[in-house]
Amino acid sequence: MKMLASTFMRRTAAICLAAGVLGAQAAAASYPKGPVTVVTPTAAGGGTDIVARLVADRIAPLLGQPVVVDNKPGAGGAIGNQFMRREKNDGHSLFVTANSNQLIVPWIVKNAGFDPIKDFEPIAGLGVVPYVLAVHPSFEAKNLQEFLKLLKERPGELYYASAGVGTLNHLIPEMLAHEIGSKMEHVPYRGVAPAMADVLGGQVPVLFGSLSSVLENIRAGKLRALGVTSEQRLDLLPDVPAIAEEVPGFKAEMWVAMYAPAGTPKDIVEQLSGTVRKALDNPETEERFAQQGMRLMKVDSAELAKLQEEEYALWGEVVKSSGASVD
């Protein structure tokens, strides 16, 4: 009797396992069953929103269903994240967000209301935006080496502007100063536009700005580019060194990626990851990204999961060392 019971249990377990696998495959095969919504935690017209709409347009014909974008801005991205963690995990609600909204906000906003690792399933990387160390033309440092020399010799005397506490404009210079054992003074503004205005006017000499936000003024001679935060030099600024050339290992960029709510079936995640990569593997799409000062981020779900865990820990260290917080 014991042998019969044991055999029955093994067979039952095997049948249940097979049923689960077949059920997941059936769910993926019938996906999507209707329109797909892509939520972004930023306002319409911003860089993340532009990427979300571009990707939505590209994946819609591949999925065979309409894909619409829904903006849920506020609280540095916390509102959009809180909304998404409550959405159904059936693949019909997706999330396009930047690492700054996803991985920094929980460290600086008390009770942010989401866990970027536990609450979301990584799908695929979309685009990367390098930042540029730019200064007013009257600034005494004329190149990257001179800037780093000043920073080391005069800790706390160099001022930089940012779009606000916890933004990459704020934390990238904090990261750099920490790397070389120095300190810079932060001048926060309410957005990029007022920060840029005061840097252009010479009131604050330094800004770490996204490539798209500073390139036109660099070309017009209104700003001087001293370094870029990517690992290597940029094609658009070939004469501007990567900061990593002087500070080995330094790298800090904004990237935008797609996620789904936690618990979304693995087969659907893998299907979406492949769909996104196929949509991005297109010269026209690459050109559209380049127009936004971005390069394609060719990262699948597993690679994105690893990257976000590493960066989440990194930004936690930067926030702690900078003392940044938002009540």
CSV table of C-alpha atoms in Angstrom, one decimal:
chain,number,residue,atom,x,y,z
A,1,MET,CA,0.0,0.0,0.0
A,2,LYS,CA,2.8,2.4,0.8
A,3,MET,CA,4.4,1.8,-2.6
A,4,LEU,CA,1.1,2.4,-4.3
A,5,ALA,CA,0.6,5.6,-2.3
A,6,SER,CA,4.1,6.8,-3.1
A,7,THR,CA,3.7,6.0,-6.8
A,8,PHE,CA,0.4,7.8,-6.9
A,9,MET,CA,1.9,10.9,-5.2
A,10,ARG,CA,4.8,11.0,-7.7
A,11,ARG,CA,2.5,10.7,-10.6
A,12,THR,CA,0.2,13.4,-9.2
A,13,ALA,CA,3.1,15.8,-8.7
A,14,ALA,CA,4.3,15.1,-12.3
A,15,ILE,CA,0.8,15.8,-13.6
A,16,CYS,CA,0.6,19.0,-11.6
A,17,LEU,CA,4.0,20.2,-12.8
A,18,ALA,CA,3.1,19.4,-16.4
A,19,ALA,CA,-0.2,21.2,-16.1
A,20,GLY,CA,1.6,24.3,-14.7
A,21,VAL,CA,4.1,24.3,-17.5
A,22,LEU,CA,1.3,23.9,-20.1
A,23,GLY,CA,-0.7,26.6,-18.4
A,24,ALA,CA,2.1,29.0,-18.6
A,25,GLN,CA,2.8,28.2,-22.2
A,26,ALA,CA,-0.9,28.6,-23.0
A,27,ALA,CA,-0.9,32.0,-21.3
A,28,ALA,CA,2.1,33.2,-23.3
A,29,ALA,CA,0.6,31.8,-26.5
A,30,SER,CA,-2.6,33.7,-26.1
A,31,TYR,CA,-0.8,36.9,-25.0
A,32,PRO,CA,-1.8,39.7,-25.4
A,33,LYS,CA,-5.5,39.3,-25.2
A,34,GLY,CA,-6.2,43.0,-25.6
A,35,PRO,CA,-4.7,46.5,-25.5
A,36,VAL,CA,-1.5,47.0,-23.5
A,37,THR,CA,-0.8,50.0,-21.4
A,38,VAL,CA,2.6,51.4,-20.8
A,39,VAL,CA,2.8,53.6,-17.7
A,40,THR,CA,5.6,56.1,-17.1
A,41,PRO,CA,6.2,57.9,-13.8
A,42,THR,CA,7.1,61.2,-15.6
A,43,ALA,CA,5.1,63.9,-17.3
A,44,ALA,CA,4.4,64.0,-21.0
A,45,GLY,CA,7.2,65.4,-23.1
A,46,GLY,CA,10.1,64.4,-21.0
A,47,GLY,CA,12.9,62.1,-22.1
A,48,THR,CA,11.4,59.0,-20.4
A,49,ASP,CA,8.0,59.7,-21.9
A,50,ILE,CA,9.4,60.1,-25.4
A,51,VAL,CA,11.2,56.7,-25.1
A,52,ALA,CA,8.0,55.1,-23.8
A,53,ARG,CA,6.0,56.4,-26.7
A,54,LEU,CA,8.6,55.5,-29.3
A,55,VAL,CA,8.8,51.9,-27.9
A,56,ALA,CA,5.1,51.6,-27.6
A,57,ASP,CA,4.7,52.5,-31.3
A,58,ARG,CA,7.4,49.9,-32.3
A,59,ILE,CA,6.0,47.0,-30.2
A,60,ALA,CA,2.3,47.5,-31.0
A,61,PRO,CA,2.5,45.8,-34.5
A,62,LEU,CA,4.7,43.0,-33.1
A,63,LEU,CA,2.1,42.3,-30.4
A,64,GLY,CA,-0.8,42.7,-32.7
A,65,GLN,CA,-2.6,45.0,-30.2
A,66,PRO,CA,-2.8,48.7,-29.4
A,67,VAL,CA,-0.2,50.0,-26.9
A,68,VAL,CA,-1.0,53.2,-25.2
A,69,VAL,CA,1.1,55.3,-22.8
A,70,ASP,CA,-0.3,56.6,-19.5
A,71,ASN,CA,1.6,59.2,-17.5
A,72,LYS,CA,1.6,59.0,-13.7
A,73,PRO,CA,4.1,61.8,-12.6
A,74,GLY,CA,4.8,63.1,-9.2
A,75,ALA,CA,7.1,62.7,-6.1
A,76,GLY,CA,10.2,62.0,-8.2
A,77,GLY,CA,8.6,58.8,-9.7
A,78,ALA,CA,7.1,57.4,-6.5
A,79,ILE,CA,3.5,57.9,-7.6
A,80,GLY,CA,4.0,56.0,-10.8
A,81,ASN,CA,5.8,53.2,-9.0
A,82,GLN,CA,3.1,52.9,-6.4
A,83,PHE,CA,0.5,52.8,-9.1
A,84,MET,CA,2.3,50.0,-11.0
A,85,ARG,CA,2.9,47.8,-8.0
A,86,ARG,CA,-0.9,47.5,-7.7
A,87,GLU,CA,-1.5,46.7,-11.4
A,88,LYS,CA,-2.4,43.2,-12.6
A,89,ASN,CA,0.6,41.0,-13.4
A,90,ASP,CA,-0.8,39.6,-16.7
A,91,GLY,CA,1.5,41.5,-19.1
A,92,HIS,CA,-1.1,44.0,-20.1
A,93,SER,CA,0.3,46.7,-17.8
A,94,LEU,CA,3.9,47.6,-18.4
A,95,PHE,CA,6.2,50.2,-16.9
A,96,VAL,CA,8.9,52.4,-18.6
A,97,THR,CA,11.0,54.2,-16.1
A,98,ALA,CA,14.5,55.6,-15.6
A,99,ASN,CA,17.1,54.4,-13.1
A,100,SER,CA,16.9,57.8,-11.4
A,101,ASN,CA,13.2,57.3,-10.7
A,102,GLN,CA,13.5,53.6,-9.9
A,103,LEU,CA,16.7,53.2,-8.0
A,104,ILE,CA,17.4,56.6,-6.3
A,105,VAL,CA,14.0,57.7,-5.1
A,106,PRO,CA,13.6,54.9,-2.5
A,107,TRP,CA,16.8,56.0,-0.9
A,108,ILE,CA,15.9,59.7,-0.6
A,109,VAL,CA,12.1,59.8,-0.2
A,110,LYS,CA,10.8,58.6,3.2
A,111,ASN,CA,8.1,55.9,2.8
A,112,ALA,CA,8.5,55.9,-1.0
A,113,GLY,CA,5.9,53.1,-1.1
A,114,PHE,CA,7.7,50.6,-3.4
A,115,ASP,CA,10.6,48.3,-3.6
A,116,PRO,CA,12.4,48.5,-7.0
A,117,ILE,CA,13.7,44.9,-6.7
A,118,LYS,CA,10.8,43.0,-5.2
A,119,ASP,CA,7.8,44.8,-6.9
A,120,PHE,CA,8.8,44.6,-10.5
A,121,GLU,CA,9.9,42.1,-13.2
A,122,PRO,CA,12.7,43.4,-15.4
A,123,ILE,CA,11.9,43.0,-19.1
A,124,ALA,CA,14.5,44.9,-21.2
A,125,GLY,CA,16.8,47.9,-21.4
A,126,LEU,CA,15.7,50.6,-23.8
A,127,GLY,CA,18.1,53.6,-23.9
A,128,VAL,CA,21.1,55.2,-22.2
A,129,VAL,CA,21.8,58.9,-21.7
A,130,PRO,CA,25.3,60.0,-20.9
A,131,TYR,CA,25.9,63.1,-18.8
A,132,VAL,CA,28.4,65.9,-19.5
A,133,LEU,CA,30.5,68.0,-17.1
A,134,ALA,CA,29.8,71.4,-18.4
A,135,VAL,CA,31.0,74.8,-17.1
A,136,HIS,CA,30.5,78.5,-17.9
A,137,PRO,CA,33.1,79.7,-20.4
A,138,SER,CA,34.5,82.1,-17.7
A,139,PHE,CA,35.3,79.2,-15.3
A,140,GLU,CA,39.0,79.0,-14.5
A,141,ALA,CA,39.4,75.3,-15.3
A,142,LYS,CA,39.8,74.9,-19.1
A,143,ASN,CA,40.0,71.1,-19.2
A,144,LEU,CA,39.2,68.0,-17.1
A,145,GLN,CA,42.6,67.7,-15.5
A,146,GLU,CA,42.4,71.3,-14.3
A,147,PHE,CA,38.9,70.8,-13.0
A,148,LEU,CA,39.9,67.7,-11.0
A,149,LYS,CA,43.0,69.5,-9.6
A,150,LEU,CA,40.8,72.4,-8.4
A,151,LEU,CA,38.3,70.0,-6.9
A,152,LYS,CA,41.1,68.2,-4.9
A,153,GLU,CA,42.8,71.4,-3.8
A,154,ARG,CA,39.7,73.4,-2.9
A,155,PRO,CA,37.2,71.0,-1.4
A,156,GLY,CA,33.8,72.7,-0.7
A,157,GLU,CA,34.6,75.8,-2.8
A,158,LEU,CA,33.3,74.7,-6.2
A,159,TYR,CA,29.5,75.1,-6.7
A,160,TYR,CA,27.3,73.1,-9.1
A,161,ALA,CA,23.7,73.5,-10.1
A,162,SER,CA,21.1,70.7,-10.2
A,163,ALA,CA,17.5,70.1,-11.1
A,164,GLY,CA,16.8,69.2,-7.5
A,165,VAL,CA,17.8,66.9,-4.6
A,166,GLY,CA,18.2,63.3,-5.7
A,167,THR,CA,18.4,64.0,-9.4
A,168,LEU,CA,21.4,62.7,-11.4
A,169,ASN,CA,22.5,66.3,-11.8
A,170,HIS,CA,22.9,66.3,-8.0
A,171,LEU,CA,24.3,62.8,-7.3
A,172,ILE,CA,26.8,62.4,-10.2
A,173,PRO,CA,29.0,65.3,-9.0
A,174,GLU,CA,28.6,63.9,-5.4
A,175,MET,CA,29.8,60.6,-6.7
A,176,LEU,CA,32.8,62.2,-8.4
A,177,ALA,CA,33.8,64.3,-5.4
A,178,HIS,CA,33.6,61.2,-3.2
A,179,GLU,CA,35.7,59.2,-5.6
A,180,ILE,CA,38.6,61.6,-5.3
A,181,GLY,CA,38.2,62.4,-1.7
A,182,SER,CA,36.8,65.9,-2.0
A,183,LYS,CA,33.5,67.8,-1.8
A,184,MET,CA,31.4,70.2,-3.9
A,185,GLU,CA,28.7,72.6,-2.9
A,186,HIS,CA,25.2,71.8,-4.2
A,187,VAL,CA,22.8,74.5,-5.5
A,188,PRO,CA,19.5,72.8,-6.1
A,189,TYR,CA,16.8,74.3,-8.4
A,190,ARG,CA,13.2,73.2,-9.3
A,191,GLY,CA,14.0,71.7,-12.6
A,192,VAL,CA,16.6,71.7,-15.3
A,193,ALA,CA,15.5,74.9,-17.0
A,194,PRO,CA,16.2,77.3,-14.0
A,195,ALA,CA,19.4,75.5,-13.2
A,196,MET,CA,20.6,75.8,-16.8
A,197,ALA,CA,19.6,79.5,-16.9
A,198,ASP,CA,21.8,80.3,-13.9
A,199,VAL,CA,24.8,78.3,-15.3
A,200,LEU,CA,24.5,80.1,-18.6
A,201,GLY,CA,24.3,83.4,-16.7
A,202,GLY,CA,27.4,82.6,-14.7
A,203,GLN,CA,25.7,82.6,-11.3
A,204,VAL,CA,26.7,79.0,-10.7
A,205,PRO,CA,29.7,77.8,-12.7
A,206,VAL,CA,29.2,74.0,-13.0
A,207,LEU,CA,26.5,71.6,-14.2
A,208,PHE,CA,26.4,67.9,-14.9
A,209,GLY,CA,23.8,67.8,-17.5
A,210,SER,CA,22.4,65.1,-19.8
A,211,LEU,CA,23.8,65.2,-23.3
A,212,SER,CA,20.6,66.4,-24.9
A,213,SER,CA,20.2,69.2,-22.4
A,214,VAL,CA,23.7,70.7,-22.9
A,215,LEU,CA,24.8,69.8,-26.4
A,216,GLU,CA,23.3,72.9,-28.2
A,217,ASN,CA,24.8,75.3,-25.7
A,218,ILE,CA,28.2,73.6,-26.0
A,219,ARG,CA,28.1,73.9,-29.7
A,220,ALA,CA,27.1,77.5,-29.4
A,221,GLY,CA,30.0,78.2,-27.1
A,222,LYS,CA,27.8,79.1,-24.2
A,223,LEU,CA,29.1,76.2,-22.2
A,224,ARG,CA,32.4,74.4,-22.2
A,225,ALA,CA,32.4,70.6,-22.0
A,226,LEU,CA,35.2,69.2,-19.8
A,227,GLY,CA,34.2,65.6,-19.5
A,228,VAL,CA,31.6,62.9,-20.1
A,229,THR,CA,30.3,60.3,-17.6
A,230,SER,CA,30.2,57.4,-20.1
A,231,GLU,CA,33.0,54.8,-20.1
A,232,GLN,CA,34.3,56.1,-23.4
A,233,ARG,CA,34.2,59.3,-25.4
A,234,LEU,CA,31.0,60.2,-27.3
A,235,ASP,CA,30.8,60.4,-31.1
A,236,LEU,CA,29.0,63.7,-30.7
A,237,LEU,CA,31.8,65.1,-28.5
A,238,PRO,CA,35.0,63.3,-29.7
A,239,ASP,CA,37.4,65.9,-28.2
A,240,VAL,CA,35.9,65.7,-24.8
A,241,PRO,CA,37.5,63.1,-22.5
A,242,ALA,CA,35.6,60.5,-20.5
A,243,ILE,CA,36.0,61.3,-16.8
A,244,ALA,CA,37.1,57.6,-16.5
A,245,GLU,CA,40.3,58.6,-18.3
A,246,GLU,CA,41.4,60.5,-15.2
A,247,VAL,CA,39.3,58.7,-12.6
A,248,PRO,CA,39.5,55.0,-13.5
A,249,GLY,CA,36.2,53.1,-13.3
A,250,PHE,CA,34.1,56.2,-13.0
A,251,LYS,CA,30.7,55.8,-14.9
A,252,ALA,CA,27.3,57.3,-14.2
A,253,GLU,CA,24.6,57.5,-16.8
A,254,MET,CA,20.8,57.6,-17.0
A,255,TRP,CA,19.1,54.6,-18.5
A,256,VAL,CA,15.5,53.8,-19.3
A,257,ALA,CA,14.1,50.3,-19.1
A,258,MET,CA,10.8,48.4,-19.2
A,259,TYR,CA,9.4,46.4,-16.4
A,260,ALA,CA,6.2,44.5,-15.5
A,261,PRO,CA,4.6,44.1,-12.1
A,262,ALA,CA,6.0,41.3,-9.9
A,263,GLY,CA,4.6,37.9,-10.5
A,264,THR,CA,4.1,38.4,-14.3
A,265,PRO,CA,4.5,34.9,-15.8
A,266,LYS,CA,8.0,34.2,-16.9
A,267,ASP,CA,7.0,33.1,-20.4
A,268,ILE,CA,5.3,36.5,-20.9
A,269,VAL,CA,8.3,38.4,-19.6
A,270,GLU,CA,10.6,36.5,-22.0
A,271,GLN,CA,8.2,37.1,-24.9
A,272,LEU,CA,8.1,40.8,-24.1
A,273,SER,CA,11.9,40.9,-23.7
A,274,GLY,CA,12.3,39.4,-27.2
A,275,THR,CA,9.6,41.7,-28.7
A,276,VAL,CA,11.4,44.8,-27.3
A,277,ARG,CA,14.8,43.7,-28.5
A,278,LYS,CA,13.3,43.0,-32.0
A,279,ALA,CA,11.7,46.4,-32.0
A,280,LEU,CA,15.0,48.2,-31.1
A,281,ASP,CA,17.0,46.2,-33.7
A,282,ASN,CA,16.1,48.8,-36.3
A,283,PRO,CA,18.3,51.6,-37.9
A,284,GLU,CA,15.3,54.0,-37.8
A,285,THR,CA,14.7,53.4,-34.1
A,286,GLU,CA,18.4,53.8,-33.4
A,287,GLU,CA,18.3,57.1,-35.2
A,288,ARG,CA,15.3,58.3,-33.3
A,289,PHE,CA,17.1,57.5,-30.0
A,290,ALA,CA,20.2,59.3,-31.2
A,291,GLN,CA,18.0,62.4,-31.9
A,292,GLN,CA,17.2,62.4,-28.1
A,293,GLY,CA,20.9,62.2,-27.2
A,294,MET,CA,20.5,58.5,-26.4
A,295,ARG,CA,22.0,55.2,-27.5
A,296,LEU,CA,20.2,51.9,-27.5
A,297,MET,CA,20.5,49.8,-24.4
A,298,LYS,CA,20.8,46.2,-25.6
A,299,VAL,CA,20.1,44.5,-22.3
A,300,ASP,CA,17.7,41.5,-21.8
A,301,SER,CA,15.6,40.7,-18.7
A,302,ALA,CA,18.4,38.8,-16.8
A,303,GLU,CA,21.0,41.4,-17.6
A,304,LEU,CA,18.7,44.2,-16.5
A,305,ALA,CA,17.9,42.4,-13.2
A,306,LYS,CA,21.7,42.1,-12.4
A,307,LEU,CA,22.3,45.8,-13.4
A,308,GLN,CA,19.6,47.2,-11.3
A,309,GLU,CA,20.6,45.3,-8.2
A,310,GLU,CA,24.2,46.6,-8.6
A,311,GLU,CA,23.1,50.2,-9.2
A,312,TYR,CA,20.5,50.1,-6.4
A,313,ALA,CA,23.3,49.4,-4.0
A,314,LEU,CA,25.6,51.9,-5.6
A,315,TRP,CA,23.1,54.8,-5.5
A,316,GLY,CA,22.4,53.9,-1.9
A,317,GLU,CA,26.0,54.4,-1.0
A,318,VAL,CA,26.1,57.7,-2.9
A,319,VAL,CA,23.0,59.0,-1.3
A,320,LYS,CA,24.3,58.0,2.2
A,321,SER,CA,27.7,59.8,1.6
A,322,SER,CA,26.0,62.9,0.3
A,323,GLY,CA,23.4,63.1,3.1
A,324,ALA,CA,20.6,63.7,0.5
A,325,SER,CA,17.0,63.3,1.7
A,326,VAL,CA,13.5,64.5,0.9
A,327,ASP,CA,10.9,64.6,3.7
